[in-house]
JSON list of C-alpha atoms in Angstrom, two decimals:
[
{"chain": "A", "resi": 1, "resn": "LEU", "atom": "CA", "xyz": [0.00, 0.00, 0.00]},
{"chain": "A", "resi": 2, "resn": "ASP", "atom": "CA", "xyz": [1.45, 3.35, -1.01]},
{"chain": "A", "resi": 3, "resn": "ALA", "atom": "CA", "xyz": [0.67, 4.91, 2.34]},
{"chain": "A", "resi": 4, "resn": "ASP", "atom": "CA", "xyz": [2.60, 8.15, 2.00]},
{"chain": "A", "resi": 5, "resn": "LYS", "atom": "CA", "xyz": [0.15, 9.61, -0.51]},
{"chain": "A", "resi": 6, "resn": "GLU", "atom": "CA", "xyz": [-2.43, 11.78, 1.23]},
{"chain": "A", "resi": 7, "resn": "GLY", "atom": "CA", "xyz": [-5.99, 11.70, -0.03]},
{"chain": "A", "resi": 8, "resn": "PHE", "atom": "CA", "xyz": [-8.64, 9.15, -0.86]},
{"chain": "A", "resi": 9, "resn": "LEU", "atom": "CA", "xyz": [-8.05, 5.79, 0.89]},
{"chain": "A", "resi": 10, "resn": "ARG", "atom": "CA", "xyz": [-4.98, 7.22, 2.58]},
{"chain": "A", "resi": 11, "resn": "SER", "atom": "CA", "xyz": [-6.71, 9.08, 5.41]},
{"chain": "A", "resi": 12, "resn": "ASP", "atom": "CA", "xyz": [-6.13, 7.86, 8.95]},
{"chain": "A", "resi": 13, "resn": "ARG", "atom": "CA", "xyz": [-9.62, 6.29, 9.03]},
{"chain": "A", "resi": 14, "resn": "SER", "atom": "CA", "xyz": [-9.04, 4.38, 5.79]},
{"chain": "A", "resi": 15, "resn": "LEU", "atom": "CA", "xyz": [-5.60, 3.20, 6.91]},
{"chain": "A", "resi": 16, "resn": "ILE", "atom": "CA", "xyz": [-7.05, 2.02, 10.25]},
{"chain": "A", "resi": 17, "resn": "GLN", "atom": "CA", "xyz": [-9.70, 0.05, 8.38]},
{"chain": "A", "resi": 18, "resn": "THR", "atom": "CA", "xyz": [-7.13, -1.52, 6.05]},
{"chain": "A", "resi": 19, "resn": "ILE", "atom": "CA", "xyz": [-4.80, -2.40, 8.93]},
{"chain": "A", "resi": 20, "resn": "GLY", "atom": "CA", "xyz": [-7.76, -3.83, 10.87]},
{"chain": "A", "resi": 21, "resn": "ARG", "atom": "CA", "xyz": [-8.72, -6.01, 7.92]},
{"chain": "A", "resi": 22, "resn": "ALA", "atom": "CA", "xyz": [-5.20, -7.47, 7.87]},
{"chain": "A", "resi": 23, "resn": "ALA", "atom": "CA", "xyz": [-5.32, -8.00, 11.64]},
{"chain": "A", "resi": 24, "resn": "ARG", "atom": "CA", "xyz": [-8.35, -10.29, 11.30]},
{"chain": "A", "resi": 25, "resn": "ASN", "atom": "CA", "xyz": [-6.06, -12.95, 9.85]},
{"chain": "A", "resi": 26, "resn": "LEU", "atom": "CA", "xyz": [-4.00, -14.92, 12.35]},
{"chain": "A", "resi": 27, "resn": "LYS", "atom": "CA", "xyz": [-0.66, -14.04, 10.76]},
{"chain": "A", "resi": 28, "resn": "GLY", "atom": "CA", "xyz": [-1.91, -10.97, 8.90]},
{"chain": "A", "resi": 29, "resn": "ARG", "atom": "CA", "xyz": [0.39, -8.00, 8.47]},
{"chain": "A", "resi": 30, "resn": "ALA", "atom": "CA", "xyz": [-0.20, -4.55, 7.02]},
{"chain": "A", "resi": 31, "resn": "VAL", "atom": "CA", "xyz": [2.83, -3.20, 5.20]},
{"chain": "A", "resi": 32, "resn": "LEU", "atom": "CA", "xyz": [2.76, 0.54, 4.62]},
{"chain": "A", "resi": 33, "resn": "TYR", "atom": "CA", "xyz": [5.25, 1.48, 1.90]},
{"chain": "A", "resi": 34, "resn": "ALA", "atom": "CA", "xyz": [6.29, 5.11, 2.15]},
{"chain": "A", "resi": 35, "resn": "ASP", "atom": "CA", "xyz": [9.17, 7.51, 1.61]},
{"chain": "A", "resi": 36, "resn": "LYS", "atom": "CA", "xyz": [8.06, 9.57, 4.61]},
{"chain": "A", "resi": 37, "resn": "VAL", "atom": "CA", "xyz": [5.63, 9.02, 7.48]},
{"chain": "A", "resi": 38, "resn": "THR", "atom": "CA", "xyz": [2.55, 11.19, 7.00]},
{"chain": "A", "resi": 39, "resn": "GLY", "atom": "CA", "xyz": [0.25, 12.49, 9.70]},
{"chain": "A", "resi": 40, "resn": "SER", "atom": "CA", "xyz": [-2.43, 10.02, 8.64]},
{"chain": "A", "resi": 41, "resn": "MET", "atom": "CA", "xyz": [0.01, 7.13, 8.94]},
{"chain": "A", "resi": 42, "resn": "GLU", "atom": "CA", "xyz": [1.16, 8.32, 12.38]},
{"chain": "A", "resi": 43, "resn": "ARG", "atom": "CA", "xyz": [-2.44, 8.60, 13.66]},
{"chain": "A", "resi": 44, "resn": "ALA", "atom": "CA", "xyz": [-3.40, 5.22, 12.15]},
{"chain": "A", "resi": 45, "resn": "MET", "atom": "CA", "xyz": [-0.41, 3.44, 13.72]},
{"chain": "A", "resi": 46, "resn": "ALA", "atom": "CA", "xyz": [-1.08, 5.10, 17.10]},
{"chain": "A", "resi": 47, "resn": "GLU", "atom": "CA", "xyz": [-4.76, 4.09, 17.01]},
{"chain": "A", "resi": 48, "resn": "THR", "atom": "CA", "xyz": [-3.86, 0.54, 15.94]},
{"chain": "A", "resi": 49, "resn": "ALA", "atom": "CA", "xyz": [-1.35, 0.25, 18.80]},
{"chain": "A", "resi": 50, "resn": "ARG", "atom": "CA", "xyz": [-3.96, 1.58, 21.28]},
{"chain": "A", "resi": 51, "resn": "ARG", "atom": "CA", "xyz": [-6.54, -0.95, 20.08]},
{"chain": "A", "resi": 52, "resn": "ARG", "atom": "CA", "xyz": [-4.01, -3.78, 20.16]},
{"chain": "A", "resi": 53, "resn": "GLU", "atom": "CA", "xyz": [-3.07, -2.95, 23.78]},
{"chain": "A", "resi": 54, "resn": "LYS", "atom": "CA", "xyz": [-6.75, -2.82, 24.73]},
{"chain": "A", "resi": 55, "resn": "GLN", "atom": "CA", "xyz": [-7.41, -6.21, 23.07]},
{"chain": "A", "resi": 56, "resn": "LEU", "atom": "CA", "xyz": [-4.38, -7.85, 24.70]},
{"chain": "A", "resi": 57, "resn": "ALA", "atom": "CA", "xyz": [-5.48, -6.56, 28.12]},
{"chain": "A", "resi": 58, "resn": "HIS", "atom": "CA", "xyz": [-9.00, -7.91, 27.55]},
{"chain": "A", "resi": 59, "resn": "ASN", "atom": "CA", "xyz": [-7.64, -11.29, 26.43]},
{"chain": "A", "resi": 60, "resn": "ALA", "atom": "CA", "xyz": [-5.33, -11.52, 29.47]},
{"chain": "A", "resi": 61, "resn": "GLU", "atom": "CA", "xyz": [-8.14, -10.53, 31.86]},
{"chain": "A", "resi": 62, "resn": "HIS", "atom": "CA", "xyz": [-10.51, -13.18, 30.49]},
{"chain": "A", "resi": 63, "resn": "GLY", "atom": "CA", "xyz": [-7.93, -15.90, 29.76]},
{"chain": "A", "resi": 64, "resn": "ILE", "atom": "CA", "xyz": [-8.51, -15.84, 26.01]},
{"chain": "A", "resi": 65, "resn": "THR", "atom": "CA", "xyz": [-5.92, -17.26, 23.63]},
{"chain": "A", "resi": 66, "resn": "PRO", "atom": "CA", "xyz": [-6.61, -16.26, 20.02]},
{"chain": "A", "resi": 67, "resn": "VAL", "atom": "CA", "xyz": [-6.69, -19.20, 17.61]},
{"chain": "A", "resi": 68, "resn": "GLY", "atom": "CA", "xyz": [-7.45, -19.44, 13.91]},
{"chain": "A", "resi": 69, "resn": "VAL", "atom": "CA", "xyz": [-10.58, -21.07, 12.55]},
{"chain": "A", "resi": 70, "resn": "THR", "atom": "CA", "xyz": [-9.99, -24.65, 11.45]},
{"chain": "A", "resi": 71, "resn": "LYS", "atom": "CA", "xyz": [-12.34, -26.44, 9.10]},
{"chain": "A", "resi": 72, "resn": "SER", "atom": "CA", "xyz": [-11.84, -29.69, 7.32]},
{"chain": "A", "resi": 73, "resn": "VAL", "atom": "CA", "xyz": [-12.16, -29.83, 3.55]},
{"chain": "A", "resi": 74, "resn": "LYS", "atom": "CA", "xyz": [-15.35, -31.85, 3.97]},
{"chain": "A", "resi": 75, "resn": "ASP", "atom": "CA", "xyz": [-16.97, -29.00, 5.96]},
{"chain": "A", "resi": 76, "resn": "ILE", "atom": "CA", "xyz": [-16.09, -26.50, 3.26]},
{"chain": "A", "resi": 77, "resn": "MET", "atom": "CA", "xyz": [-17.40, -28.72, 0.45]},
{"chain": "A", "resi": 78, "resn": "GLU", "atom": "CA", "xyz": [-20.73, -29.35, 2.24]},
{"chain": "A", "resi": 79, "resn": "GLY", "atom": "CA", "xyz": [-21.61, -25.68, 1.86]},
{"chain": "A", "resi": 80, "resn": "ALA", "atom": "CA", "xyz": [-20.70, -25.72, -1.82]},
{"chain": "A", "resi": 81, "resn": "ARG", "atom": "CA", "xyz": [-22.93, -28.68, -2.65]},
{"chain": "A", "resi": 82, "resn": "ARG", "atom": "CA", "xyz": [-26.13, -27.56, -1.01]},
{"chain": "A", "resi": 83, "resn": "MET", "atom": "CA", "xyz": [-28.22, -25.15, -3.04]},
{"chain": "A", "resi": 84, "resn": "PRO", "atom": "CA", "xyz": [-29.82, -22.40, -0.94]},
{"chain": "A", "resi": 85, "resn": "THR", "atom": "CA", "xyz": [-33.61, -22.30, -0.96]},
{"chain": "A", "resi": 86, "resn": "ARG", "atom": "CA", "xyz": [-35.63, -19.14, -0.97]},
{"chain": "A", "resi": 87, "resn": "GLY", "atom": "CA", "xyz": [-38.46, -19.01, 1.46]},
{"chain": "A", "resi": 88, "resn": "ARG", "atom": "CA", "xyz": [-39.87, -21.54, 3.84]},
{"chain": "A", "resi": 89, "resn": "ALA", "atom": "CA", "xyz": [-42.54, -22.85, 1.45]},
{"chain": "A", "resi": 90, "resn": "LYS", "atom": "CA", "xyz": [-40.02, -23.90, -1.17]},
{"chain": "A", "resi": 91, "resn": "GLY", "atom": "CA", "xyz": [-37.87, -25.57, 1.48]},
{"chain": "A", "resi": 92, "resn": "ASN", "atom": "CA", "xyz": [-40.89, -27.52, 2.75]},
{"chain": "A", "resi": 93, "resn": "LYS", "atom": "CA", "xyz": [-41.80, -28.56, -0.78]},
{"chain": "A", "resi": 94, "resn": "VAL", "atom": "CA", "xyz": [-38.28, -29.84, -1.42]},
{"chain": "A", "resi": 95, "resn": "ALA", "atom": "CA", "xyz": [-38.31, -31.72, 1.90]},
{"chain": "A", "resi": 96, "resn": "GLU", "atom": "CA", "xyz": [-41.64, -33.35, 1.05]},
{"chain": "A", "resi": 97, "resn": "GLN", "atom": "CA", "xyz": [-40.35, -34.36, -2.37]},
{"chain": "A", "resi": 98, "resn": "ALA", "atom": "CA", "xyz": [-37.20, -35.82, -0.82]},
{"chain": "A", "resi": 99, "resn": "LEU", "atom": "CA", "xyz": [-39.27, -37.80, 1.67]},
{"chain": "A", "resi": 100, "resn": "ALA", "atom": "CA", "xyz": [-41.50, -39.15, -1.12]},
{"chain": "A", "resi": 101, "resn": "PHE", "atom": "CA", "xyz": [-38.41, -40.00, -3.17]},
{"chain": "A", "resi": 102, "resn": "SER", "atom": "CA", "xyz": [-36.88, -41.88, -0.21]},
{"chain": "A", "resi": 103, "resn": "ALA", "atom": "CA", "xyz": [-40.09, -43.84, 0.29]},
{"chain": "A", "resi": 104, "resn": "ASP", "atom": "CA", "xyz": [-40.25, -44.73, -3.42]},
{"chain": "A", "resi": 105, "resn": "ILE", "atom": "CA", "xyz": [-36.65, -45.94, -3.43]},
{"chain": "A", "resi": 106, "resn": "ALA", "atom": "CA", "xyz": [-37.18, -48.02, -0.29]},
{"chain": "A", "resi": 107, "resn": "ARG", "atom": "CA", "xyz": [-40.11, -49.87, -1.92]},
{"chain": "A", "resi": 108, "resn": "LEU", "atom": "CA", "xyz": [-38.17, -50.94, -5.04]},
{"chain": "A", "resi": 109, "resn": "SER", "atom": "CA", "xyz": [-36.82, -54.43, -5.50]},
{"chain": "A", "resi": 110, "resn": "PRO", "atom": "CA", "xyz": [-33.05, -54.75, -6.01]},
{"chain": "A", "resi": 111, "resn": "ALA", "atom": "CA", "xyz": [-33.44, -55.23, -9.78]},
{"chain": "A", "resi": 112, "resn": "ALA", "atom": "CA", "xyz": [-35.86, -52.30, -10.09]},
{"chain": "A", "resi": 113, "resn": "LEU", "atom": "CA", "xyz": [-33.56, -50.18, -7.96]},
{"chain": "A", "resi": 114, "resn": "ALA", "atom": "CA", "xyz": [-30.61, -50.96, -10.25]},
{"chain": "A", "resi": 115, "resn": "ARG", "atom": "CA", "xyz": [-32.68, -49.95, -13.29]},
{"chain": "A", "resi": 116, "resn": "LYS", "atom": "CA", "xyz": [-33.84, -46.76, -11.55]},
{"chain": "A", "resi": 117, "resn": "LEU", "atom": "CA", "xyz": [-30.24, -45.82, -10.67]},
{"chain": "A", "resi": 118, "resn": "GLN", "atom": "CA", "xyz": [-29.10, -46.41, -14.27]},
{"chain": "A", "resi": 119, "resn": "GLN", "atom": "CA", "xyz": [-32.01, -44.33, -15.56]},
{"chain": "A", "resi": 120, "resn": "MET", "atom": "CA", "xyz": [-31.21, -41.48, -13.16]},
{"chain": "A", "resi": 121, "resn": "GLU", "atom": "CA", "xyz": [-27.53, -41.57, -14.11]},
{"chain": "A", "resi": 122, "resn": "ALA", "atom": "CA", "xyz": [-28.43, -41.42, -17.81]},
{"chain": "A", "resi": 123, "resn": "GLN", "atom": "CA", "xyz": [-30.73, -38.45, -17.14]},
{"chain": "A", "resi": 124, "resn": "MET", "atom": "CA", "xyz": [-27.98, -36.72, -15.18]},
{"chain": "A", "resi": 125, "resn": "GLN", "atom": "CA", "xyz": [-25.50, -37.17, -18.02]},
{"chain": "A", "resi": 126, "resn": "GLU", "atom": "CA", "xyz": [-28.08, -35.95, -20.54]},
{"chain": "A", "resi": 127, "resn": "HIS", "atom": "CA", "xyz": [-28.66, -32.79, -18.48]},
{"chain": "A", "resi": 128, "resn": "ALA", "atom": "CA", "xyz": [-24.91, -32.23, -18.29]},
{"chain": "A", "resi": 129, "resn": "ARG", "atom": "CA", "xyz": [-24.53, -32.65, -22.07]},
{"chain": "A", "resi": 130, "resn": "ASN", "atom": "CA", "xyz": [-27.30, -30.06, -22.54]},
{"chain": "A", "resi": 131, "resn": "LEU", "atom": "CA", "xyz": [-25.48, -27.70, -20.13]},
{"chain": "A", "resi": 132, "resn": "GLU", "atom": "CA", "xyz": [-28.36, -27.95, -17.64]},
{"chain": "A", "resi": 133, "resn": "PHE", "atom": "CA", "xyz": [-26.03, -28.15, -14.68]},
{"chain": "A", "resi": 134, "resn": "GLU", "atom": "CA", "xyz": [-28.57, -27.36, -11.96]},
{"chain": "A", "resi": 135, "resn": "GLN", "atom": "CA", "xyz": [-30.77, -30.28, -13.00]},
{"chain": "A", "resi": 136, "resn": "ALA", "atom": "CA", "xyz": [-27.70, -32.51, -13.34]},
{"chain": "A", "resi": 137, "resn": "ALA", "atom": "CA", "xyz": [-26.55, -31.52, -9.85]},
{"chain": "A", "resi": 138, "resn": "ALA", "atom": "CA", "xyz": [-30.01, -32.22, -8.41]},
{"chain": "A", "resi": 139, "resn": "LEU", "atom": "CA", "xyz": [-29.99, -35.67, -10.00]},
{"chain": "A", "resi": 140, "resn": "ARG", "atom": "CA", "xyz": [-26.45, -36.26, -8.74]},
{"chain": "A", "resi": 141, "resn": "ASP", "atom": "CA", "xyz": [-27.62, -35.52, -5.20]},
{"chain": "A", "resi": 142, "resn": "GLN", "atom": "CA", "xyz": [-30.66, -37.78, -5.62]},
{"chain": "A", "resi": 143, "resn": "LEU", "atom": "CA", "xyz": [-28.43, -40.55, -6.96]},
{"chain": "A", "resi": 144, "resn": "ALA", "atom": "CA", "xyz": [-26.13, -40.29, -3.96]},
{"chain": "A", "resi": 145, "resn": "GLU", "atom": "CA", "xyz": [-29.12, -40.41, -1.62]},
{"chain": "A", "resi": 146, "resn": "ALA", "atom": "CA", "xyz": [-30.64, -43.37, -3.46]},
{"chain": "A", "resi": 147, "resn": "ARG", "atom": "CA", "xyz": [-27.36, -45.29, -3.33]},
{"chain": "A", "resi": 148, "resn": "GLN", "atom": "CA", "xyz": [-27.03, -44.57, 0.37]},
{"chain": "A", "resi": 149, "resn": "LEU", "atom": "CA", "xyz": [-30.61, -45.72, 1.01]},
{"chain": "A", "resi": 150, "resn": "ALA", "atom": "CA", "xyz": [-30.00, -48.86, -1.05]},
{"chain": "A", "resi": 151, "resn": "PHE", "atom": "CA", "xyz": [-27.01, -49.82, 1.09]},
{"chain": "A", "resi": 152, "resn": "ILE", "atom": "CA", "xyz": [-28.80, -49.08, 4.37]},
{"chain": "A", "resi": 153, "resn": "SER", "atom": "CA", "xyz": [-31.90, -51.15, 3.66]}
]
């Protein structure tokens, strides 16, 4: 950041915000490149130091040790696979359809289930070939659920 230029995004308030954004990361650092220290930089560094001291005192008083957020890859991918629903009614409709689908799958004989899975996979691939990725993804999720139900029952 070219911090020695006064003006837009170089005011003390903007620098404090930028430095604060970097501080939210566990090993985050804000590097202010400058030929000379401006008044805005001086005020921003003083305010940052004051806030840091206040936070360290609070952490020491309450026995808090800052740690980074840890998530497994599986947790991250779960959010990517689920499509958000809009509104409660649509969510209920999807849940009812899923329940009906599960009941239908549970009633099928092993041979009929195998045919149904092949049919669903063919439909999924057809949707993908037609660039209908949302429908293909929905079928992919249904296929995974059907396979899981088939192995449970």
